Tab-separated table of C-alpha atoms in Angstrom:
chain	number	residue	atom	x	y	z
A	1	MET	CA	-103.923	-237.322	-70.847
A	2	ARG	CA	-101.562	-238.717	-67.952
A	3	THR	CA	-103.115	-239.103	-64.847
A	4	VAL	CA	-101.156	-239.365	-61.370
A	5	THR	CA	-101.883	-241.042	-58.328
A	6	LEU	CA	-100.633	-239.117	-55.362
A	7	LYS	CA	-98.437	-241.020	-53.046
A	8	ARG	CA	-98.409	-241.107	-49.260
A	9	VAL	CA	-95.502	-239.336	-47.656
A	10	VAL	CA	-94.161	-240.448	-44.213
A	11	VAL	CA	-91.449	-239.163	-42.064
A	12	THR	CA	-89.024	-241.678	-41.125
A	13	GLY	CA	-85.998	-239.734	-39.669
A	14	LEU	CA	-85.212	-236.677	-37.518
A	15	GLY	CA	-82.224	-234.618	-36.953
A	16	ALA	CA	-81.824	-231.295	-34.813
A	17	LEU	CA	-78.800	-229.147	-33.748
A	18	THR	CA	-80.323	-226.294	-31.893
A	19	PRO	CA	-79.978	-223.689	-28.977
A	20	ILE	CA	-81.866	-226.046	-26.573
A	21	GLY	CA	-80.326	-229.394	-27.520
A	22	ASN	CA	-77.761	-231.025	-29.945
A	23	ASP	CA	-79.975	-233.865	-30.920
A	24	VAL	CA	-83.631	-234.568	-31.655
A	25	ASN	CA	-84.227	-235.773	-27.844
A	26	THR	CA	-82.732	-233.313	-25.914
A	27	PHE	CA	-84.078	-230.766	-28.119
A	28	TRP	CA	-87.616	-232.001	-27.483
A	29	ASN	CA	-87.466	-232.635	-23.928
A	30	ASN	CA	-86.110	-229.002	-23.286
A	31	MET	CA	-88.826	-227.596	-25.379
A	32	LYS	CA	-91.322	-229.364	-23.374
A	33	ALA	CA	-89.892	-228.295	-20.285
A	34	GLY	CA	-89.679	-224.552	-21.308
A	35	VAL	CA	-85.945	-224.128	-21.478
A	36	SER	CA	-84.774	-221.014	-23.051
A	37	GLY	CA	-81.567	-220.960	-24.979
A	38	ALA	CA	-81.056	-217.328	-24.853
A	39	GLY	CA	-77.543	-216.008	-23.277
A	40	PRO	CA	-74.811	-213.474	-23.991
A	41	ILE	CA	-73.306	-213.606	-27.273
A	42	THR	CA	-69.930	-215.703	-27.143
A	43	LYS	CA	-68.830	-215.743	-30.661
A	44	PHE	CA	-67.495	-211.780	-30.765
A	45	ASP	CA	-67.074	-208.959	-28.747
A	46	THR	CA	-70.683	-207.051	-28.559
A	47	THR	CA	-69.450	-203.912	-26.694
A	48	GLU	CA	-70.715	-201.648	-29.409
A	49	PHE	CA	-73.859	-203.834	-30.475
A	50	LYS	CA	-77.301	-202.599	-29.385
A	51	THR	CA	-78.163	-206.382	-28.912
A	52	LYS	CA	-75.550	-208.456	-27.119
A	53	PHE	CA	-77.403	-211.796	-26.881
A	54	ALA	CA	-78.776	-214.506	-28.927
A	55	CYS	CA	-79.416	-218.232	-28.896
A	56	GLU	CA	-76.372	-219.946	-29.875
A	57	VAL	CA	-75.729	-223.680	-30.372
A	58	LYS	CA	-73.789	-224.732	-27.364
A	59	ASP	CA	-70.943	-227.219	-26.848
A	60	PHE	CA	-70.695	-228.022	-30.603
A	61	ASP	CA	-68.337	-230.627	-31.257
A	62	VAL	CA	-67.687	-230.646	-35.127
A	63	GLU	CA	-65.357	-233.412	-34.930
A	64	LYS	CA	-68.276	-235.526	-34.048
A	65	TYR	CA	-69.516	-235.145	-37.682
A	66	MET	CA	-66.439	-234.874	-39.676
A	67	GLU	CA	-62.581	-234.397	-39.680
A	68	LYS	CA	-61.297	-230.959	-38.870
A	69	LYS	CA	-59.629	-230.722	-42.408
A	70	GLU	CA	-62.965	-231.073	-43.833
A	71	ALA	CA	-64.754	-228.632	-41.444
A	72	ARG	CA	-62.331	-225.927	-42.539
A	73	LYS	CA	-63.963	-226.196	-45.955
A	74	MET	CA	-67.179	-225.385	-44.443
A	75	ASP	CA	-68.932	-222.353	-43.101
A	76	ASN	CA	-70.729	-223.030	-39.641
A	77	PHE	CA	-74.176	-223.163	-41.643
A	78	THR	CA	-72.958	-226.036	-43.694
A	79	GLN	CA	-71.357	-227.723	-40.390
A	80	TYR	CA	-74.729	-227.590	-38.355
A	81	ALA	CA	-76.420	-228.975	-41.689
A	82	MET	CA	-74.025	-232.011	-41.707
A	83	ALA	CA	-74.503	-232.447	-38.002
A	84	ALA	CA	-78.739	-232.541	-38.035
A	85	ALA	CA	-78.468	-234.480	-41.441
A	86	GLN	CA	-76.117	-237.173	-40.062
A	87	GLU	CA	-78.693	-237.672	-36.918
A	88	ALA	CA	-81.768	-237.906	-39.292
A	89	VAL	CA	-79.846	-240.287	-42.142
A	90	LEU	CA	-78.675	-242.663	-39.427
A	91	ASP	CA	-82.083	-242.488	-37.428
A	92	ALA	CA	-83.866	-243.490	-41.104
A	93	GLY	CA	-81.301	-246.198	-41.617
A	94	LEU	CA	-80.281	-244.771	-45.092
A	95	GLU	CA	-76.758	-245.549	-44.837
A	96	LYS	CA	-77.733	-249.311	-44.918
A	97	GLU	CA	-77.158	-251.602	-48.067
A	98	GLY	CA	-80.076	-252.112	-50.359
A	99	ILE	CA	-81.328	-248.383	-50.860
A	100	ASP	CA	-81.547	-247.008	-54.492
A	101	LYS	CA	-79.302	-243.741	-53.741
A	102	THR	CA	-80.382	-242.592	-57.355
A	103	LYS	CA	-83.809	-242.151	-55.813
A	104	VAL	CA	-82.895	-240.301	-52.657
A	105	GLY	CA	-82.625	-236.699	-52.825
A	106	VAL	CA	-81.565	-233.694	-50.647
A	107	ILE	CA	-83.602	-230.500	-50.715
A	108	TRP	CA	-81.977	-228.218	-48.183
A	109	ALA	CA	-82.606	-224.573	-47.059
A	110	SER	CA	-80.649	-221.352	-45.552
A	111	GLY	CA	-81.576	-218.110	-45.628
A	112	ASN	CA	-78.441	-216.588	-45.550
A	113	GLY	CA	-75.834	-219.147	-46.359
A	114	GLY	CA	-72.197	-218.317	-45.376
A	115	MET	CA	-72.533	-215.120	-43.440
A	116	LEU	CA	-69.443	-215.628	-41.265
A	117	THR	CA	-67.503	-216.639	-44.558
A	118	PHE	CA	-68.319	-213.449	-46.219
A	119	GLU	CA	-67.685	-211.456	-43.187
A	120	GLU	CA	-64.204	-212.569	-42.831
A	121	GLN	CA	-63.117	-212.285	-46.087
A	122	ILE	CA	-64.336	-208.956	-46.519
A	123	VAL	CA	-62.803	-208.007	-43.445
A	124	GLU	CA	-59.515	-209.423	-44.762
A	125	PHE	CA	-59.871	-207.877	-47.948
A	126	ALA	CA	-60.030	-204.333	-46.460
A	127	ALA	CA	-57.055	-204.895	-44.067
A	128	ALA	CA	-55.279	-205.853	-47.180
A	129	ASN	CA	-55.976	-202.495	-48.871
A	130	PHE	CA	-58.276	-204.295	-51.069
A	131	VAL	CA	-55.639	-206.318	-53.075
A	132	PRO	CA	-57.764	-209.312	-54.138
A	133	LYS	CA	-55.983	-212.566	-52.739
A	134	PHE	CA	-59.288	-214.674	-51.703
A	135	ASN	CA	-59.135	-217.788	-50.049
A	136	PRO	CA	-60.224	-220.281	-53.056
A	137	PHE	CA	-62.824	-221.902	-50.719
A	138	PHE	CA	-64.740	-218.225	-50.046
A	139	ILE	CA	-67.214	-218.924	-53.198
A	140	PRO	CA	-67.701	-222.681	-51.944
A	141	LYS	CA	-68.358	-221.952	-48.394
A	142	LEU	CA	-70.333	-218.955	-48.910
A	143	ILE	CA	-73.180	-220.174	-51.292
A	144	CYS	CA	-76.382	-221.234	-49.946
A	145	ASP	CA	-76.846	-224.336	-51.981
A	146	ILE	CA	-73.730	-226.126	-50.872
A	147	ALA	CA	-74.816	-227.808	-47.930
A	148	ALA	CA	-77.371	-229.626	-49.993
A	149	GLY	CA	-74.324	-230.831	-52.263
A	150	GLN	CA	-72.089	-231.821	-49.182
A	151	ILE	CA	-74.931	-233.916	-47.752
A	152	ALA	CA	-75.246	-235.701	-50.792
A	153	MET	CA	-71.639	-236.166	-51.454
A	154	LYS	CA	-71.327	-237.569	-47.758
A	155	TYR	CA	-73.700	-240.132	-48.382
A	156	GLY	CA	-73.808	-240.544	-52.240
A	157	PHE	CA	-77.719	-239.539	-52.664
A	158	MET	CA	-77.836	-238.971	-56.318
A	159	GLY	CA	-81.174	-237.772	-56.799
A	160	ILE	CA	-83.041	-234.408	-56.762
A	161	ASN	CA	-80.733	-231.998	-54.988
A	162	PHE	CA	-81.394	-228.247	-54.524
A	163	CYS	CA	-81.574	-225.174	-52.180
A	164	THR	CA	-84.651	-223.327	-51.151
A	165	VAL	CA	-84.222	-219.722	-50.420
A	166	SER	CA	-87.187	-217.639	-49.050
A	167	ALA	CA	-85.905	-215.974	-46.336
A	168	CYS	CA	-87.366	-217.265	-42.778
A	169	ALA	CA	-89.775	-219.561	-44.724
A	170	SER	CA	-86.891	-221.078	-46.450
A	171	SER	CA	-86.963	-224.812	-44.658
A	172	THR	CA	-90.699	-224.860	-44.892
A	173	SER	CA	-90.508	-224.348	-48.505
A	174	ALA	CA	-87.965	-226.955	-48.577
A	175	LEU	CA	-90.728	-229.219	-46.873
A	176	VAL	CA	-93.258	-228.382	-49.252
A	177	ASP	CA	-90.888	-229.073	-52.436
A	178	ALA	CA	-89.833	-232.372	-50.931
A	179	PHE	CA	-93.300	-233.555	-50.163
A	180	ASN	CA	-94.438	-232.562	-53.729
A	181	TYR	CA	-91.453	-234.636	-55.377
A	182	ILE	CA	-92.256	-237.450	-53.387
A	183	ARG	CA	-95.857	-237.591	-53.876
A	184	LEU	CA	-95.631	-237.230	-57.258
A	185	GLY	CA	-93.407	-240.204	-57.699
A	186	LYS	CA	-90.106	-238.017	-58.140
A	187	ALA	CA	-88.068	-239.497	-55.398
A	188	ASN	CA	-88.422	-242.407	-52.970
A	189	VAL	CA	-86.529	-240.402	-50.210
A	190	ILE	CA	-85.707	-236.925	-49.585
A	191	VAL	CA	-83.456	-235.565	-46.815
A	192	THR	CA	-84.989	-231.994	-46.219
A	193	GLY	CA	-84.402	-229.148	-43.760
A	194	GLY	CA	-82.343	-226.400	-43.186
A	195	SER	CA	-79.780	-224.655	-41.472
A	196	GLU	CA	-78.593	-220.982	-40.307
A	197	ALA	CA	-75.586	-219.462	-38.595
A	198	PRO	CA	-76.308	-215.975	-38.452
A	199	VAL	CA	-75.043	-215.070	-34.992
A	200	THR	CA	-72.237	-212.990	-36.572
A	201	ARG	CA	-71.284	-209.237	-36.410
A	202	ALA	CA	-72.860	-208.601	-39.658
A	203	GLY	CA	-75.988	-210.600	-38.568
A	204	ILE	CA	-76.563	-209.160	-35.448
A	205	ALA	CA	-75.967	-205.414	-36.636
A	206	GLY	CA	-77.946	-205.856	-39.907
A	207	PHE	CA	-81.001	-206.896	-38.017
A	208	ASN	CA	-80.407	-204.399	-35.616
A	209	ALA	CA	-80.302	-201.566	-38.244
A	210	LEU	CA	-83.923	-202.893	-39.244
A	211	LYS	CA	-85.092	-202.522	-35.341
A	212	ALA	CA	-86.092	-206.195	-35.621
A	213	LEU	CA	-84.104	-207.650	-32.838
A	214	SER	CA	-84.963	-207.244	-29.047
A	215	THR	CA	-82.671	-205.100	-26.924
A	216	ARG	CA	-83.331	-206.786	-23.546
A	217	ASN	CA	-79.793	-207.072	-22.726
A	218	GLU	CA	-80.278	-207.413	-18.937
A	219	ASP	CA	-82.431	-210.624	-19.206
A	220	PRO	CA	-81.916	-212.430	-22.402
A	221	GLU	CA	-83.756	-215.430	-21.264
A	222	HIS	CA	-87.215	-213.792	-21.011
A	223	ALA	CA	-86.428	-211.304	-24.046
A	224	SER	CA	-88.348	-213.599	-26.412
A	225	ARG	CA	-91.889	-213.240	-25.482
A	226	PRO	CA	-94.570	-213.688	-28.112
A	227	PHE	CA	-97.778	-211.938	-27.755
A	228	ASP	CA	-96.663	-210.472	-24.844
A	229	THR	CA	-97.227	-206.205	-24.196
A	230	GLU	CA	-93.562	-205.678	-23.695
A	231	ARG	CA	-92.129	-207.466	-26.610
A	232	ASP	CA	-89.700	-205.647	-28.745
A	233	GLY	CA	-88.147	-207.832	-31.301
A	234	PHE	CA	-86.950	-211.556	-31.674
A	235	VAL	CA	-83.843	-213.129	-30.435
A	236	MET	CA	-81.425	-214.266	-33.331
A	237	GLY	CA	-81.010	-217.892	-32.982
A	238	GLU	CA	-78.982	-220.653	-35.036
A	239	GLY	CA	-78.674	-224.397	-35.575
A	240	ALA	CA	-80.309	-226.809	-38.230
A	241	GLY	CA	-83.198	-229.157	-38.505
A	242	ALA	CA	-83.420	-232.211	-40.713
A	243	ILE	CA	-86.390	-234.496	-41.666
A	244	VAL	CA	-86.364	-237.712	-43.889
A	245	LEU	CA	-89.477	-237.821	-45.747
A	246	GLU	CA	-90.340	-240.817	-47.656
A	247	GLU	CA	-92.629	-242.686	-49.943
A	248	TYR	CA	-94.994	-244.747	-47.814
A	249	GLU	CA	-94.799	-247.911	-49.435
A	250	HIS	CA	-91.040	-247.907	-49.766
A	251	ALA	CA	-90.788	-247.179	-46.086
A	252	ILE	CA	-93.084	-250.060	-45.150
A	253	ALA	CA	-91.161	-252.353	-47.614
A	254	ARG	CA	-87.678	-251.536	-46.070
A	255	GLY	CA	-89.206	-251.861	-42.391
A	256	ALA	CA	-88.489	-248.073	-41.506
A	257	THR	CA	-89.779	-246.897	-38.516
A	258	ILE	CA	-92.598	-244.011	-39.250
A	259	TYR	CA	-92.740	-241.139	-36.862
A	260	GLY	CA	-95.632	-239.387	-38.743
A	261	GLU	CA	-97.387	-238.336	-41.890
A	262	MET	CA	-97.134	-235.425	-44.005
A	263	ILE	CA	-100.352	-234.490	-45.400
A	264	GLY	CA	-100.079	-231.053	-47.062
A	265	GLY	CA	-98.419	-227.837	-47.746
A	266	ALA	CA	-98.859	-224.600	-49.335
A	267	MET	CA	-96.762	-221.214	-50.103
A	268	THR	CA	-98.143	-217.865	-50.739
A	269	CYS	CA	-96.952	-214.264	-50.994
A	270	ASP	CA	-98.395	-211.230	-48.976
A	271	ALA	CA	-97.103	-209.046	-51.988
A	272	TYR	CA	-97.434	-206.201	-49.698
A	273	HIS	CA	-94.127	-205.341	-48.005
A	274	LEU	CA	-90.363	-205.804	-48.021
A	275	THR	CA	-90.308	-206.858	-44.480
A	276	ALA	CA	-93.459	-206.592	-42.773
A	277	THR	CA	-96.309	-209.033	-42.677
A	278	HIS	CA	-99.515	-207.792	-44.157
A	279	PRO	CA	-101.271	-206.322	-40.885
A	280	GLU	CA	-104.437	-208.520	-41.570
A	281	GLY	CA	-102.330	-211.486	-42.559
A	282	MET	CA	-104.090	-211.887	-45.830
A	283	GLY	CA	-101.397	-213.851	-47.148
A	284	ALA	CA	-100.917	-216.128	-44.166
A	285	ARG	CA	-104.492	-216.720	-44.198
A	286	LEU	CA	-104.555	-217.892	-47.766
A	287	GLY	CA	-101.671	-220.164	-47.063
A	288	MET	CA	-103.376	-221.883	-44.352
A	289	GLU	CA	-106.376	-222.245	-46.330
A	290	GLN	CA	-104.376	-223.729	-49.221
A	291	ALA	CA	-102.422	-226.073	-46.820
A	292	LEU	CA	-105.673	-227.409	-45.696
A	293	GLU	CA	-107.242	-227.998	-48.786
A	294	ASP	CA	-104.162	-229.623	-50.009
A	295	ALA	CA	-103.955	-232.153	-47.135
A	296	GLY	CA	-107.764	-232.831	-47.837
A	297	ILE	CA	-108.818	-231.845	-44.305
A	298	THR	CA	-110.983	-228.983	-42.768
A	299	VAL	CA	-110.130	-226.628	-40.093
A	300	ASN	CA	-111.936	-228.966	-37.673
A	301	ASP	CA	-109.399	-231.558	-38.041
A	302	VAL	CA	-106.504	-229.419	-36.764
A	303	ASP	CA	-105.559	-229.590	-33.285
A	304	TYR	CA	-102.194	-227.835	-32.866
A	305	ILE	CA	-100.640	-224.687	-34.691
A	306	ASN	CA	-96.932	-223.945	-34.298
A	307	SER	CA	-97.091	-220.460	-35.083
A	308	HIS	CA	-94.415	-218.272	-36.612
A	309	THR	CA	-94.751	-215.748	-33.758
A	310	THR	CA	-91.303	-214.175	-33.420
A	311	SER	CA	-92.038	-211.698	-30.858
A	312	THR	CA	-92.461	-208.678	-32.999
A	313	PRO	CA	-95.211	-206.143	-32.222
A	314	VAL	CA	-96.596	-206.228	-35.648
A	315	GLY	CA	-96.028	-209.869	-36.635
A	316	ASP	CA	-97.534	-211.810	-33.845
A	317	LEU	CA	-101.043	-209.752	-33.806
A	318	SER	CA	-100.963	-210.097	-37.671
A	319	GLU	CA	-100.611	-213.852	-37.736
A	320	LEU	CA	-103.197	-214.408	-34.984
A	321	LYS	CA	-105.680	-212.244	-37.241
A	322	ALA	CA	-104.903	-214.635	-39.905
A	323	ILE	CA	-105.531	-217.921	-37.864
A	324	VAL	CA	-108.704	-216.620	-36.398
A	325	ALA	CA	-109.920	-215.573	-39.953
A	326	ALA	CA	-108.957	-219.031	-41.353
A	327	PHE	CA	-110.086	-220.919	-38.617
A	328	GLY	CA	-113.525	-219.079	-37.425
A	329	ASP	CA	-115.235	-220.909	-34.715
A	330	HIS	CA	-112.877	-223.682	-34.506
A	331	VAL	CA	-109.838	-221.406	-33.288
A	332	THR	CA	-110.998	-221.337	-29.709
A	333	LYS	CA	-110.334	-225.451	-29.737
A	334	LEU	CA	-107.036	-225.164	-31.045
A	335	ASN	CA	-103.527	-225.089	-29.198
A	336	ILE	CA	-101.294	-222.295	-30.574
A	337	SER	CA	-97.942	-222.276	-29.225
A	338	ALA	CA	-94.972	-219.935	-30.088
A	339	THR	CA	-91.555	-222.002	-29.833
A	340	LYS	CA	-89.336	-219.234	-30.859
A	341	SER	CA	-89.727	-218.193	-27.266
A	342	MET	CA	-87.244	-220.974	-26.202
A	343	THR	CA	-85.021	-221.347	-29.295
A	344	GLY	CA	-84.958	-217.827	-30.666
A	345	HIS	CA	-85.603	-217.236	-34.410
A	346	LEU	CA	-83.324	-219.691	-36.619
A	347	LEU	CA	-84.110	-217.689	-39.829
A	348	GLY	CA	-84.245	-220.087	-42.688
A	349	ALA	CA	-83.796	-223.220	-40.310
A	350	ALA	CA	-86.897	-222.199	-38.110
A	351	GLY	CA	-89.420	-224.138	-40.024
A	352	ALA	CA	-87.358	-227.364	-39.869
A	353	ILE	CA	-87.316	-227.456	-36.321
A	354	GLU	CA	-90.675	-226.135	-35.688
A	355	ALA	CA	-91.857	-229.116	-38.073
A	356	ILE	CA	-89.914	-231.420	-35.860
A	357	ALA	CA	-91.785	-230.046	-32.852
A	358	CYS	CA	-95.143	-230.726	-34.831
A	359	ILE	CA	-94.115	-234.425	-35.528
A	360	LYS	CA	-93.280	-234.952	-31.855
A	361	ALA	CA	-96.493	-233.555	-30.648
A	362	THR	CA	-98.545	-235.886	-32.947
A	363	GLN	CA	-96.459	-238.795	-31.705
A	364	GLU	CA	-96.598	-237.897	-27.867
A	365	ASP	CA	-100.090	-235.797	-27.632
A	366	ILE	CA	-98.504	-233.089	-25.903
A	367	VAL	CA	-98.130	-229.266	-27.025
A	368	PRO	CA	-94.997	-227.299	-26.131
A	369	PRO	CA	-95.570	-224.176	-24.512
A	370	THR	CA	-94.900	-220.186	-25.207
A	371	ILE	CA	-92.932	-219.271	-22.423
A	372	ASN	CA	-92.218	-215.518	-21.067
A	373	THR	CA	-95.642	-214.192	-21.839
A	374	THR	CA	-97.133	-212.464	-18.757
A	375	VAL	CA	-99.378	-209.559	-19.940
A	376	LEU	CA	-101.168	-210.059	-23.461
A	377	GLY	CA	-100.158	-207.345	-25.727
A	378	GLU	CA	-102.935	-204.668	-27.153
A	379	GLY	CA	-105.288	-206.576	-29.557
A	380	ILE	CA	-104.170	-210.212	-28.959
A	381	PRO	CA	-107.153	-212.155	-28.460
A	382	THR	CA	-108.142	-213.211	-25.133
A	383	ASN	CA	-109.880	-216.538	-25.993
A	384	LEU	CA	-107.220	-218.199	-27.607
A	385	ASN	CA	-105.438	-221.076	-25.988
A	386	LEU	CA	-101.815	-219.847	-26.752
A	387	THR	CA	-100.337	-222.915	-24.499
A	388	LEU	CA	-98.777	-220.125	-22.232
A	389	GLY	CA	-96.331	-221.292	-19.576
A	390	GLN	CA	-96.156	-225.024	-19.838
A	391	ALA	CA	-96.580	-227.758	-21.939
A	392	GLN	CA	-100.297	-229.067	-22.267
A	393	GLN	CA	-101.346	-232.869	-22.622
A	394	ARG	CA	-104.169	-233.548	-25.278
A	395	THR	CA	-104.878	-235.274	-28.201
A	396	VAL	CA	-102.728	-233.910	-31.370
A	397	ASN	CA	-103.894	-235.845	-34.394
A	398	VAL	CA	-103.319	-232.976	-36.984
A	399	ALA	CA	-100.487	-230.232	-36.219
A	400	MET	CA	-99.800	-227.250	-38.734
A	401	SER	CA	-96.571	-225.389	-38.930
A	402	ASN	CA	-96.514	-221.373	-39.948
A	403	THR	CA	-93.297	-219.722	-41.548
A	404	PHE	CA	-93.176	-216.203	-42.771
A	405	GLY	CA	-90.410	-214.423	-44.368
A	406	PHE	CA	-89.096	-211.283	-45.600
A	407	GLY	CA	-90.422	-210.655	-49.335
A	408	GLY	CA	-94.000	-211.582	-48.159
A	409	HIS	CA	-92.974	-215.415	-48.355
A	410	ASN	CA	-95.268	-217.514	-46.429
A	411	ALA	CA	-95.115	-221.383	-46.125
A	412	ILE	CA	-97.357	-223.872	-44.424
A	413	VAL	CA	-97.085	-227.507	-43.511
A	414	VAL	CA	-99.468	-230.113	-41.964
A	415	PHE	CA	-98.539	-233.420	-40.298
A	416	LYS	CA	-100.907	-236.174	-39.232
A	417	LYS	CA	-100.291	-238.478	-36.295
A	418	TYR	CA	-99.196	-242.009	-37.971
A	419	LYS	CA	-101.687	-244.736	-37.155
């Protein structure tokens, strides 16, 4: 029987393009400061829309990352991916000589892919009386996997390459897959993460139809209010997060900077409802328990949980029920924070930027805040440290990130301080 010795997996590069910062340092500093990225939508006329605000990426200059002619071949979600991946690749030094690019992979996520591309082409199709004269780049710009391919083509990475799609759990699923491929020895390095560009007419109208979005149009900055009695839905976000995962010995041999260590991950399903989380958080609890087992640690080792919490009446409560059930008495010793209160919900890219927040928390021993929560909602436990209002200094040796998606998808990852 073949035996496999699992390899250590470390983080050697980070990249971010978010509503609160177009690079990792700006993103993290604004997150620690409790800055909201919400504001009126600028991408289209919202007159007829129930929700008129979102957390948009600001001052994005695509020519910092590629020529205009190349950008025209990409949907926004791919442009965002290229931006975040560039920061992470350069941060990790993967562009340098001596890297075996046949052992460098890309596992990139998007829950929705080229929404704007699809929307604009169908509008043109209808305007032309449905004469089928489509742009030849329609399909290549639209498909979810194209970002992974574009990143690989830019840098010549010839290893494992695919896209994960599990709604809002997509980029956390990508992290789990990348982690497993590396520790099984199938790759030396994987650029992983996710990107999303859902601030479009179809994106906003579609989630409005589900009654999922906040309609606090008069006060966008305070609309994402996790755990609060007045929470009324999530705030749409957009952007990308990139993380370079690398086999430990490979990283040491080439003198890479190591930001943290990924030690566990798990994916489960609620098997309950199309869009709603299980009311008792059964799938989420199972995922957290499996992630801890995978990491070889106990609940007592965890210091911080970056919760999925999106500011919805049902979802926020069910996740806390799952955390309480999974962590038992230790739950009151944890810090929990809901950083979507600042970034909005980046859907398939949410897990990537929240994983970066966990990694930075272990580096700096600081937990980013949950903002906008003034009065805890009915059923929200009052004995939990939800990191309300401002960041908190504390030792963060181990951090967990939860992400959950439509279809009942749950993905959880665990990071440890690198020593």
